[in-house]
mmCIF file of C-alpha atoms in Angstrom:
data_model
loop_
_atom_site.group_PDB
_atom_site.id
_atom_site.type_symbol
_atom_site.label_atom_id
_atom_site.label_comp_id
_atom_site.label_asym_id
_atom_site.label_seq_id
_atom_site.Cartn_x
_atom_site.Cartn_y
_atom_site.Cartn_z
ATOM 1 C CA UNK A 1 -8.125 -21.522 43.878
ATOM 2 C CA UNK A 2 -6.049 -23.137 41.618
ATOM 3 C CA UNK A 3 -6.488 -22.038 37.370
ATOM 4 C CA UNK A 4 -8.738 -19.820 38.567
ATOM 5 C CA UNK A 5 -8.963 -17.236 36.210
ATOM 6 C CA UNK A 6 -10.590 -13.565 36.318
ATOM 7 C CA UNK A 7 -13.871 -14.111 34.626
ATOM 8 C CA UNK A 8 -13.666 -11.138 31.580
ATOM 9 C CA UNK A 9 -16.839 -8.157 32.738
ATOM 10 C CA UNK A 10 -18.567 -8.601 29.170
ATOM 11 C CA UNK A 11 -22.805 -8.791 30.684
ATOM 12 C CA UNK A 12 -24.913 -5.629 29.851
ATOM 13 C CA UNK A 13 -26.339 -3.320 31.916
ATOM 14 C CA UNK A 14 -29.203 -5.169 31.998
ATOM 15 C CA UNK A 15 -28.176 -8.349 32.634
ATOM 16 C CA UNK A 16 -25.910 -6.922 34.759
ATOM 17 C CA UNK A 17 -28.694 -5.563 36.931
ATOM 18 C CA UNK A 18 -30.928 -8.586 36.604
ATOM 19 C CA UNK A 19 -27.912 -10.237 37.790
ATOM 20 C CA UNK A 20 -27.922 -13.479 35.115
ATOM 21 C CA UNK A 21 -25.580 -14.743 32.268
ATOM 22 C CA UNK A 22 -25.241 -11.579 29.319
ATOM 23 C CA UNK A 23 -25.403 -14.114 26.047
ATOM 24 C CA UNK A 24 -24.053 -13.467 22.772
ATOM 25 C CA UNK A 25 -27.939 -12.573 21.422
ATOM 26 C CA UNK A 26 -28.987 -11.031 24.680
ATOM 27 C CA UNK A 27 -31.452 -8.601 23.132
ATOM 28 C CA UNK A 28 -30.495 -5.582 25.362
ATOM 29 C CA UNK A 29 -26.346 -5.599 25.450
ATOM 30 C CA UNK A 30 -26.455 -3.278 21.887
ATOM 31 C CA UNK A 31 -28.468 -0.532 23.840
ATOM 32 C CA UNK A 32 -27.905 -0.916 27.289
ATOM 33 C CA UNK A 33 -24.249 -0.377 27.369
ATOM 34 C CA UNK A 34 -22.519 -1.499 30.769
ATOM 35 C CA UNK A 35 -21.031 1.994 31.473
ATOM 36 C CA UNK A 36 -25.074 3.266 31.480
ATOM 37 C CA UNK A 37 -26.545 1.094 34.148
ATOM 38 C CA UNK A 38 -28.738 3.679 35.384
ATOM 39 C CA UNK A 39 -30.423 3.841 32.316
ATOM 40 C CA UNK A 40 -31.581 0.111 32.730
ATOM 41 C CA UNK A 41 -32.750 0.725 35.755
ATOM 42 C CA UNK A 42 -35.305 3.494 35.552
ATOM 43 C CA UNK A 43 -36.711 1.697 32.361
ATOM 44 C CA UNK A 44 -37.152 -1.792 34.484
ATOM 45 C CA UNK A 45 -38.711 0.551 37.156
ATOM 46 C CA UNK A 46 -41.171 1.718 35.011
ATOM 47 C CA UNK A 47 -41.710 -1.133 32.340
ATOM 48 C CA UNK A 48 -39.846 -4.268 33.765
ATOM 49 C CA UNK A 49 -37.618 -6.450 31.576
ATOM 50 C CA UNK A 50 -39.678 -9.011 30.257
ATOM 51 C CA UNK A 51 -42.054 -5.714 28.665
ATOM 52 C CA UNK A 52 -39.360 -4.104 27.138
ATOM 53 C CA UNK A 53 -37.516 -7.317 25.634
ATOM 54 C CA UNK A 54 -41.215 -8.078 23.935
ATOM 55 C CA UNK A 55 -41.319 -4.094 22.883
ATOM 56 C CA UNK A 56 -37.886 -4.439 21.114
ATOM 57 C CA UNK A 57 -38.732 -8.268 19.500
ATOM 58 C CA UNK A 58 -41.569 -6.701 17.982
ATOM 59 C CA UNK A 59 -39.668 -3.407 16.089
ATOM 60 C CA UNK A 60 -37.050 -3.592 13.493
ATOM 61 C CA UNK A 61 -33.765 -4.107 14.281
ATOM 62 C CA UNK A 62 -32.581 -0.592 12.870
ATOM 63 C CA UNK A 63 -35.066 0.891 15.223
ATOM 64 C CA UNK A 64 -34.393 -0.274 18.616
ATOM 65 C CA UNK A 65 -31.994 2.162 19.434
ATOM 66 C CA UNK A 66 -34.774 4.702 19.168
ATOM 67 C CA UNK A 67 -37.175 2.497 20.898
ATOM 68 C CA UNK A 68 -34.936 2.262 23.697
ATOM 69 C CA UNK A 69 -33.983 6.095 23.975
ATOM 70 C CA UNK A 70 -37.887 6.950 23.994
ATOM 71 C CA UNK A 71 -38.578 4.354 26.242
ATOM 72 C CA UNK A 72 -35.514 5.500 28.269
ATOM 73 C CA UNK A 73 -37.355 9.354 27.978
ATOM 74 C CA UNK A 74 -40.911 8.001 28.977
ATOM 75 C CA UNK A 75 -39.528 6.427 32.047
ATOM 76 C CA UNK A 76 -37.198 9.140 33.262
ATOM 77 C CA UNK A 77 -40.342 11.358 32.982
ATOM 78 C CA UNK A 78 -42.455 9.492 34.564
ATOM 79 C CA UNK A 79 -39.969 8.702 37.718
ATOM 80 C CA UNK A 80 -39.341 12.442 37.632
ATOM 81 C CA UNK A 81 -43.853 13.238 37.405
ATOM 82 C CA UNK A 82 -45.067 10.110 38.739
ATOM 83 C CA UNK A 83 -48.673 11.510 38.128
ATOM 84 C CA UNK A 84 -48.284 12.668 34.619
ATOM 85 C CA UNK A 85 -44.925 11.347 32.909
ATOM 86 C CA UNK A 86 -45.115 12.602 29.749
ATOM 87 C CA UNK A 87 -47.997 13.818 29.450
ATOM 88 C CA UNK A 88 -47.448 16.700 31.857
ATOM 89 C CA UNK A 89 -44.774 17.954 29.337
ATOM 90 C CA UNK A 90 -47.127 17.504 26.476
ATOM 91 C CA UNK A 91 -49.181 19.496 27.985
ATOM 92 C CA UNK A 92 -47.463 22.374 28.820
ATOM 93 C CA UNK A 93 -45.964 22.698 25.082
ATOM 94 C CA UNK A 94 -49.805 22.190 24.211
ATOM 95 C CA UNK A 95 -50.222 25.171 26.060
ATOM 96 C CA UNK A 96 -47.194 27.241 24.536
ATOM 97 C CA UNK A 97 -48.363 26.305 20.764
ATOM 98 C CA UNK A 98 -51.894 28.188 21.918
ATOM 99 C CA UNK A 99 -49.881 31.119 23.374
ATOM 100 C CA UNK A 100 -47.634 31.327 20.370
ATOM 101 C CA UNK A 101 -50.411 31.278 18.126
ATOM 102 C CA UNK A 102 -52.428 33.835 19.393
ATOM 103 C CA UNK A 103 -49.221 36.318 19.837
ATOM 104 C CA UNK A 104 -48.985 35.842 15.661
ATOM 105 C CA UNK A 105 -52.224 36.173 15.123
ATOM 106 C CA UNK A 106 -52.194 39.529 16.976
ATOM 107 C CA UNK A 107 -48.449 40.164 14.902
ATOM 108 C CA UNK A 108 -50.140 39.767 11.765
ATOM 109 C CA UNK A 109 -53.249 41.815 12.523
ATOM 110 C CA UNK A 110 -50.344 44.586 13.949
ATOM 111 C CA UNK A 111 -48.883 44.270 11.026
ATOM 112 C CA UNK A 112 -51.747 44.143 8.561
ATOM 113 C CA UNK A 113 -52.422 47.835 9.956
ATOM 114 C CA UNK A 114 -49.135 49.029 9.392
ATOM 115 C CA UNK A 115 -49.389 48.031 5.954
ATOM 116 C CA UNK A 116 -52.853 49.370 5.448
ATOM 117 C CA UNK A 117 -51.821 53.062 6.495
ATOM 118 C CA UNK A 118 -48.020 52.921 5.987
ATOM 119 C CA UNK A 119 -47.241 55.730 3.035
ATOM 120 C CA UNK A 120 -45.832 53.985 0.142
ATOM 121 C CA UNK A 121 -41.879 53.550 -0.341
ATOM 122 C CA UNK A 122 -40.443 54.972 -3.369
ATOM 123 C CA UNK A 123 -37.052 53.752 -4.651
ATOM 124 C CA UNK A 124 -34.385 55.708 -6.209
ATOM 125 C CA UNK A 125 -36.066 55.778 -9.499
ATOM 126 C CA UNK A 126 -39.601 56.748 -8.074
ATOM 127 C CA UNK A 127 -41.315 53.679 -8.240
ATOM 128 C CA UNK A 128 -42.734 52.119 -5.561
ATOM 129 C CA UNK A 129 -41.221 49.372 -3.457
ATOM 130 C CA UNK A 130 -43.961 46.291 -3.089
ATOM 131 C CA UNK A 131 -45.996 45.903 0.343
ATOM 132 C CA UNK A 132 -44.750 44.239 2.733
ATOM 133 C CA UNK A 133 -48.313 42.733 3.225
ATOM 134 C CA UNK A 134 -47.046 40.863 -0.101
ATOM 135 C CA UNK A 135 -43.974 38.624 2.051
ATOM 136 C CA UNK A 136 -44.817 35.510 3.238
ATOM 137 C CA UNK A 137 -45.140 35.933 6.867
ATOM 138 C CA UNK A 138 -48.173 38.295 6.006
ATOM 139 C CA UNK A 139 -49.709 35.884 3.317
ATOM 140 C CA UNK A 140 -51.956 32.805 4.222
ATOM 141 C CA UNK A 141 -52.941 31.712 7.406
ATOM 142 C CA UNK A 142 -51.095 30.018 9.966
ATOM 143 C CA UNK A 143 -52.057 26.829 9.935
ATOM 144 C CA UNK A 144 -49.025 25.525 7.543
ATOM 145 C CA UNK A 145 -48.348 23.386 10.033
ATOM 146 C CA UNK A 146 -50.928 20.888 11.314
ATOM 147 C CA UNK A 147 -52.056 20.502 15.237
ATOM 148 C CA UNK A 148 -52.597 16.828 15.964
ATOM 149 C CA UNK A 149 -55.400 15.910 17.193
ATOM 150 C CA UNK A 150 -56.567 12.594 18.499
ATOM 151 C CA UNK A 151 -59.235 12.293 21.090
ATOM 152 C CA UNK A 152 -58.293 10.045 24.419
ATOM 153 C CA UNK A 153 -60.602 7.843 25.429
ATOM 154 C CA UNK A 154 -63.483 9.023 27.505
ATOM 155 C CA UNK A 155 -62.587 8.074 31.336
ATOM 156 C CA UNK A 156 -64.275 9.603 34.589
ATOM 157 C CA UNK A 157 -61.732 12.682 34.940
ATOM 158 C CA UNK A 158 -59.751 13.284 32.287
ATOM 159 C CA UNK A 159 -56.371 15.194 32.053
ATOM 160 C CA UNK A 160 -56.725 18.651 31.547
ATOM 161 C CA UNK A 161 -54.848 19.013 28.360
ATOM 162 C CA UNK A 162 -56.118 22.322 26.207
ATOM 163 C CA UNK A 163 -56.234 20.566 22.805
ATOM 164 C CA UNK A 164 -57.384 17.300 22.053
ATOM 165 C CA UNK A 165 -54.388 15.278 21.097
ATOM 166 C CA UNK A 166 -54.239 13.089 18.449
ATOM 167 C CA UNK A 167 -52.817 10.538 15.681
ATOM 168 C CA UNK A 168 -53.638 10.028 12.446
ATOM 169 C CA UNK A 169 -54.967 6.545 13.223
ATOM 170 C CA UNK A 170 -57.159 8.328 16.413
ATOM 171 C CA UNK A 171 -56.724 6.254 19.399
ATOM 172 C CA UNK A 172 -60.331 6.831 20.600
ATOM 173 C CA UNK A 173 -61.377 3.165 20.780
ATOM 174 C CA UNK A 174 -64.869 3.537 22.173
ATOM 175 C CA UNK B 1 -69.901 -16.707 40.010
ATOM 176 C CA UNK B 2 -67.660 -13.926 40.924
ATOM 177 C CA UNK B 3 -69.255 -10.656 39.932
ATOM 178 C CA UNK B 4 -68.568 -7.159 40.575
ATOM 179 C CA UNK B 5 -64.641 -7.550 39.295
ATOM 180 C CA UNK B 6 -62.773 -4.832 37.978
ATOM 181 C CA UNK B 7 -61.371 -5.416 34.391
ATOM 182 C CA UNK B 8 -57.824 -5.505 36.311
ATOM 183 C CA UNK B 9 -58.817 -8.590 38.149
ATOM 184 C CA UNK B 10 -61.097 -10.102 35.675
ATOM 185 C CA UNK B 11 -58.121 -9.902 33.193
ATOM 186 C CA UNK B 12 -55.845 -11.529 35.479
ATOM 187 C CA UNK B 13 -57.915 -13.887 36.495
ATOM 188 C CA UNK B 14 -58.035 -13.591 39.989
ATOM 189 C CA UNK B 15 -60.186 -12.302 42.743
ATOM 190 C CA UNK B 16 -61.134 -8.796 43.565
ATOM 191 C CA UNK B 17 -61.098 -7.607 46.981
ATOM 192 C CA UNK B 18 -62.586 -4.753 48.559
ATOM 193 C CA UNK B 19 -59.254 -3.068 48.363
ATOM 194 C CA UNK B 20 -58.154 -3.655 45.003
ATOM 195 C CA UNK B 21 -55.728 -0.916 43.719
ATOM 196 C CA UNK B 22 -57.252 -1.189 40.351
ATOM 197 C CA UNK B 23 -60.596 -1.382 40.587
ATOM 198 C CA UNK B 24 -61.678 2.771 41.118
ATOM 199 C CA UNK B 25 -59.062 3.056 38.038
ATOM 200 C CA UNK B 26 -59.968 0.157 35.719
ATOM 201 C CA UNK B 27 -63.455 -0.737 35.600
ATOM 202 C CA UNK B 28 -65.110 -3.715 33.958
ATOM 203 C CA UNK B 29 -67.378 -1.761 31.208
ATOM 204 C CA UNK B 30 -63.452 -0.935 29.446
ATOM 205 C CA UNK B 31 -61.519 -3.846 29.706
ATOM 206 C CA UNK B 32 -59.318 -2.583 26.955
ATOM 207 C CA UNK B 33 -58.259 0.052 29.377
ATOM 208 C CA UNK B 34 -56.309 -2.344 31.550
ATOM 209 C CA UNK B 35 -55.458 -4.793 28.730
ATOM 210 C CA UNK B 36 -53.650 -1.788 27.430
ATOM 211 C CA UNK B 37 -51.683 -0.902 30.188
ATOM 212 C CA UNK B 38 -50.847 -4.254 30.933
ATOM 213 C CA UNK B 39 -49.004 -4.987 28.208
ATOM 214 C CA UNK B 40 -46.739 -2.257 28.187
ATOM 215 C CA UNK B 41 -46.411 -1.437 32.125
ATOM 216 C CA UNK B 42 -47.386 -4.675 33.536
ATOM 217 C CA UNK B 43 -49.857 -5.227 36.587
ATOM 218 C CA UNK B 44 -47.146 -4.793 39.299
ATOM 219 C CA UNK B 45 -45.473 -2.096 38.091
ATOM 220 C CA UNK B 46 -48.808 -0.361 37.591
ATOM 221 C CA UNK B 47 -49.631 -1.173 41.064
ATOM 222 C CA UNK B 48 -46.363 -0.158 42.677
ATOM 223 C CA UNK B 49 -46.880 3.017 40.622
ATOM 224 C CA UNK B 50 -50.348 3.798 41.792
ATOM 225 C CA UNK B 51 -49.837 2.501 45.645
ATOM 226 C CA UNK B 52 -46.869 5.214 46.202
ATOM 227 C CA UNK B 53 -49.363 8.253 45.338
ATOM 228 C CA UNK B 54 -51.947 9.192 47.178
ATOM 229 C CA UNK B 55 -55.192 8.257 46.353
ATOM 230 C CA UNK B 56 -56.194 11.676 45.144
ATOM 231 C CA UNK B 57 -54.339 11.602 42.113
ATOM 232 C CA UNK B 58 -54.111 8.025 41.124
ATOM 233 C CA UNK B 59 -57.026 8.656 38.955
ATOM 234 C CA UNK B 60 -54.950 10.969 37.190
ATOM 235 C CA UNK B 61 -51.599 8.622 37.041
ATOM 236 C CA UNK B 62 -53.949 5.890 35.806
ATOM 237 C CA UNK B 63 -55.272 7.804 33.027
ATOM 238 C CA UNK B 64 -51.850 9.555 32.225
ATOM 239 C CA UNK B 65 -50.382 5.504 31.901
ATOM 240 C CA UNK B 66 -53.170 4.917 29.670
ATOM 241 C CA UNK B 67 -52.333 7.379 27.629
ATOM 242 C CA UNK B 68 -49.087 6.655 27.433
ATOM 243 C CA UNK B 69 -49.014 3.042 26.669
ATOM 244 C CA UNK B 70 -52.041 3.575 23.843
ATOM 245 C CA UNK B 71 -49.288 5.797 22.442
ATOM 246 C CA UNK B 72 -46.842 3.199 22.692
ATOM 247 C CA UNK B 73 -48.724 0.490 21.229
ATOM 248 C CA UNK B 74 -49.682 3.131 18.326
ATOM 249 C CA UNK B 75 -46.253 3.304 17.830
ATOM 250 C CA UNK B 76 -44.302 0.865 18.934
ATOM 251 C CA UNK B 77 -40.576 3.065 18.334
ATOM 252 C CA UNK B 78 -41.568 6.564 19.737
ATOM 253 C CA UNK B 79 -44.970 5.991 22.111
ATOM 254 C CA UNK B 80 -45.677 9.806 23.481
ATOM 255 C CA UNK B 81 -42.037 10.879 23.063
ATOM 256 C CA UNK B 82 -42.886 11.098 19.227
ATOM 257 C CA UNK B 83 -45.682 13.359 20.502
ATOM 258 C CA UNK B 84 -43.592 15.859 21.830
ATOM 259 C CA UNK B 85 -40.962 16.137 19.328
ATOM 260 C CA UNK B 86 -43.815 16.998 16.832
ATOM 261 C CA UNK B 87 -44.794 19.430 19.171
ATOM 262 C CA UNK B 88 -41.058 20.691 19.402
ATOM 263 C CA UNK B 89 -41.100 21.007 15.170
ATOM 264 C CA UNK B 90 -44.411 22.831 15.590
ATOM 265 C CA UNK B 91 -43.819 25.331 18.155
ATOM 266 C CA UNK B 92 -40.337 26.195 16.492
ATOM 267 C CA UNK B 93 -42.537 26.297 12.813
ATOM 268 C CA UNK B 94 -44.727 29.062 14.207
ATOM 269 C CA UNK B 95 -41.793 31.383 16.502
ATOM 270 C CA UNK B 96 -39.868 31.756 13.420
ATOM 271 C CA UNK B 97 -43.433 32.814 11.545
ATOM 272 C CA UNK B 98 -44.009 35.505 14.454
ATOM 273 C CA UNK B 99 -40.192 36.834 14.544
ATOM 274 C CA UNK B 100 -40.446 37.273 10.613
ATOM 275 C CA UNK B 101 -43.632 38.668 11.069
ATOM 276 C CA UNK B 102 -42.293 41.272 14.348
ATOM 277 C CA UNK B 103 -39.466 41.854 11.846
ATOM 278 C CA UNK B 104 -41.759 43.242 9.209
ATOM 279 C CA UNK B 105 -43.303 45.230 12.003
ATOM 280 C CA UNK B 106 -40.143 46.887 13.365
ATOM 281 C CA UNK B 107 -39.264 47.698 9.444
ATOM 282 C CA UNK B 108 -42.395 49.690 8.963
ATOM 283 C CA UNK B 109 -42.454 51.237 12.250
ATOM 284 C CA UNK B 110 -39.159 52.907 11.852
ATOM 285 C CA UNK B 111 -40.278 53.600 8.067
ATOM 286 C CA UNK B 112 -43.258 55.256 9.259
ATOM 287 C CA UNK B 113 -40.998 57.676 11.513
ATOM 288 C CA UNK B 114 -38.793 58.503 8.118
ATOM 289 C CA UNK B 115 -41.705 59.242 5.885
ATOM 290 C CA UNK B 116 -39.322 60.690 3.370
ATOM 291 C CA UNK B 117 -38.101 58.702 0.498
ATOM 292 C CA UNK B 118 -35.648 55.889 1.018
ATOM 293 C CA UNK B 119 -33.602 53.967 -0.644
ATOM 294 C CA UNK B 120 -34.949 50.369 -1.571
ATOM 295 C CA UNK B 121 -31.869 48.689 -0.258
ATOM 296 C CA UNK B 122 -31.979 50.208 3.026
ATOM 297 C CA UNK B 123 -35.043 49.033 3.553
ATOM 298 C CA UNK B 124 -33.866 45.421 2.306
ATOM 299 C CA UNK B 125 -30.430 45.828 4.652
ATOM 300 C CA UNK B 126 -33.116 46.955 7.684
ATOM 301 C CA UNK B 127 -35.309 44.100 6.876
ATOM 302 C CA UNK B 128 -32.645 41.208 6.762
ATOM 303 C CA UNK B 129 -30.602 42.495 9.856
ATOM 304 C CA UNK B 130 -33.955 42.528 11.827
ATOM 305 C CA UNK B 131 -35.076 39.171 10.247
ATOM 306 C CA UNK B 132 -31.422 37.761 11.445
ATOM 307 C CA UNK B 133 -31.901 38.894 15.021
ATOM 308 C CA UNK B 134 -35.173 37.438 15.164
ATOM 309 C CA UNK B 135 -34.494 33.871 13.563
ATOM 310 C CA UNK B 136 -31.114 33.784 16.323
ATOM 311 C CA UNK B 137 -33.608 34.956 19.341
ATOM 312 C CA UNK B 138 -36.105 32.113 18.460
ATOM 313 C CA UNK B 139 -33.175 29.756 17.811
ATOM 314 C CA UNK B 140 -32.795 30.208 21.278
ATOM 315 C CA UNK B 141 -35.714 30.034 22.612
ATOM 316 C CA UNK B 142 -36.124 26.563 20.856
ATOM 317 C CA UNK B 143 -32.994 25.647 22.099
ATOM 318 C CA UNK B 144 -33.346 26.577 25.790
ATOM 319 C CA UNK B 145 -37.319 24.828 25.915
ATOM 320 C CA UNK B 146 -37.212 20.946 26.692
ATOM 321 C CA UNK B 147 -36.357 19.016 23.552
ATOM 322 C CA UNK B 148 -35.705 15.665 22.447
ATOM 323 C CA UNK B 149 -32.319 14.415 20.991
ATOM 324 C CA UNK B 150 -32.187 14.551 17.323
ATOM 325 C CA UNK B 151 -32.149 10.781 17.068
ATOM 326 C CA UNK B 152 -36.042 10.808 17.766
ATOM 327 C CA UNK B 153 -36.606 13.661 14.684
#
């Protein structure tokens, strides 16, 4: 063909894979770069194109790229644990956090002993050197940090996750 | 009338047969259920998703999508995935509390087998070189468990 010239590659992953016209605006070409189309594609699997576009319209601008990442996670888990997705990891870090904070609970009770019949320390000049039951790690209770908790909706058989997840706006809707 | 539609169908507007894929998953007393999951999955893709299991655990896949896309309309940026990084800052929060705390423990233990009088910064020296061993062993185990990319944090 005559003046035929080799139409520049500019379209998107995602318009690449939807197989249309990438336009100046198109809402995906800033986060769906063409050199990651499999990224494109497991979040159309999961979501589909015309859900994610409306996801994106509705967050700020400066937070897309996020959106898009966690959307990418979500959907890579959930090809990966078609059952569970993300949930299945949830829960098993659920179930760590319990583990871990029974083993300090047990540490600090260990370690309460120790203090309790430990003979005291004297420093050079005699006097002695403060309990360790005084640091930090001894003091207070755990619970500096704060397990979410949100109860899920009530459904017929519900997913065996150890502790009640949550939000601060609880999702229960009942 | 149609009765006896599942929220799936009644939400779509459309029929419910015998068959539907929906209706053991998405019954009419919570429409909200499927409403939910509809606008962040969409009905095929919830379909395909529940058709390729078998039926034993679609219960389970339906209730993990719900979950999933309440999250995400909760929060439109992170969904779930914010879920887990919290998790991630939490579980790290409470290793470095037990390594300080088996770092106290080691101190007095070996204290406790030198009863005779020491000298205070020994015991400091002891206490930090244990307490640096510890913080660089639950580095790693932070490190090493599944974790999000900063970007999320």
């Amino acid at each position: 063909m005559r003046n035929h010239e080799p139409r520049a590659s500019s379209s998107c992953a995602a318009c690449k894979f939807l197989k249309r016209r990438c336009t100046p605006n198109c809402i995906f070409a800033p986060y769906f770069r063409s050199d990651e189309p499999t990224k494109f594609a497991k979040v159309h699997k999961v979501f589909g194109a015309s859900n994610v576009s409306k996801i994106l319209i509705e967050v700020p601008e400066e937070q897309r790229e996020d959106t898009v990442n966690s959307l990418a996670y979500e959907a890579e888990a959930r090809l990966r644990d078609p059952v569970y997705g993300c949930i299945g990891a949830i829960a098993l870090l659920q179930r760590k956090m319990v583990e871990l904070q029974v083993d300090l609970a047990i540490a600090r009770a260990r370690l309460a002993r120790y203090a309790a019949n430990s003979p005291p320390i004297l420093n050079d000049h005699g006097s002695m050197i403060p309990n360790f039951a005084e640091f930090p790690a001894c003091g207070g209770l755990v619970d500096n940090h704060r397990l979410i908790s949100v109860t899920p909706d009530r459904t017929e058989s519900s997913i065996n996750i150890p502790i009640r997840l949550g939000y601060p706006d609880s999702m229960a809707s009942s | 009338m149609i009765s006896g539609r599942c929220a799936a169908c009644k939400y779509l507007r459309r029929r419910c047969p015998s068959d539907c894929i929906f209706s053991p998953y998405f019954p009419s007393n919570i429409p909200q259920r499927f409403a939910c999951v509809h606008r962040i999955y969409g009905a095929s893709n919830v379909a395909k998703m529940l058709q390729q299991l078998p039926a034993h655990l679609r219960a389970e896949a339906a209730n993990s999508l719900y979950y999933e896309a309440q999250s995400r309309t909760q929060d439109p940026v992170y969904g779930c995935v914010g879920v887990i990084s919290l998790l991630h800052q939490q579980i790290h929060s409470v290793e470095s509390q037990l390594a300080k705390t088996e770092a106290e423990i080691a101190v007095l233990n070996s204290l406790a087998q030198e009863p005779a009088q020491i000298q205070e910064n020994e015991v400091e020296a002891t206490f930090n070189n244990f307490l640096l061993e510890q913080d660089i062993i639950a580095s790693r185990r932070f490190s090493h468990s599944t974790y999000i990319s900063s970007n999320f944090i």
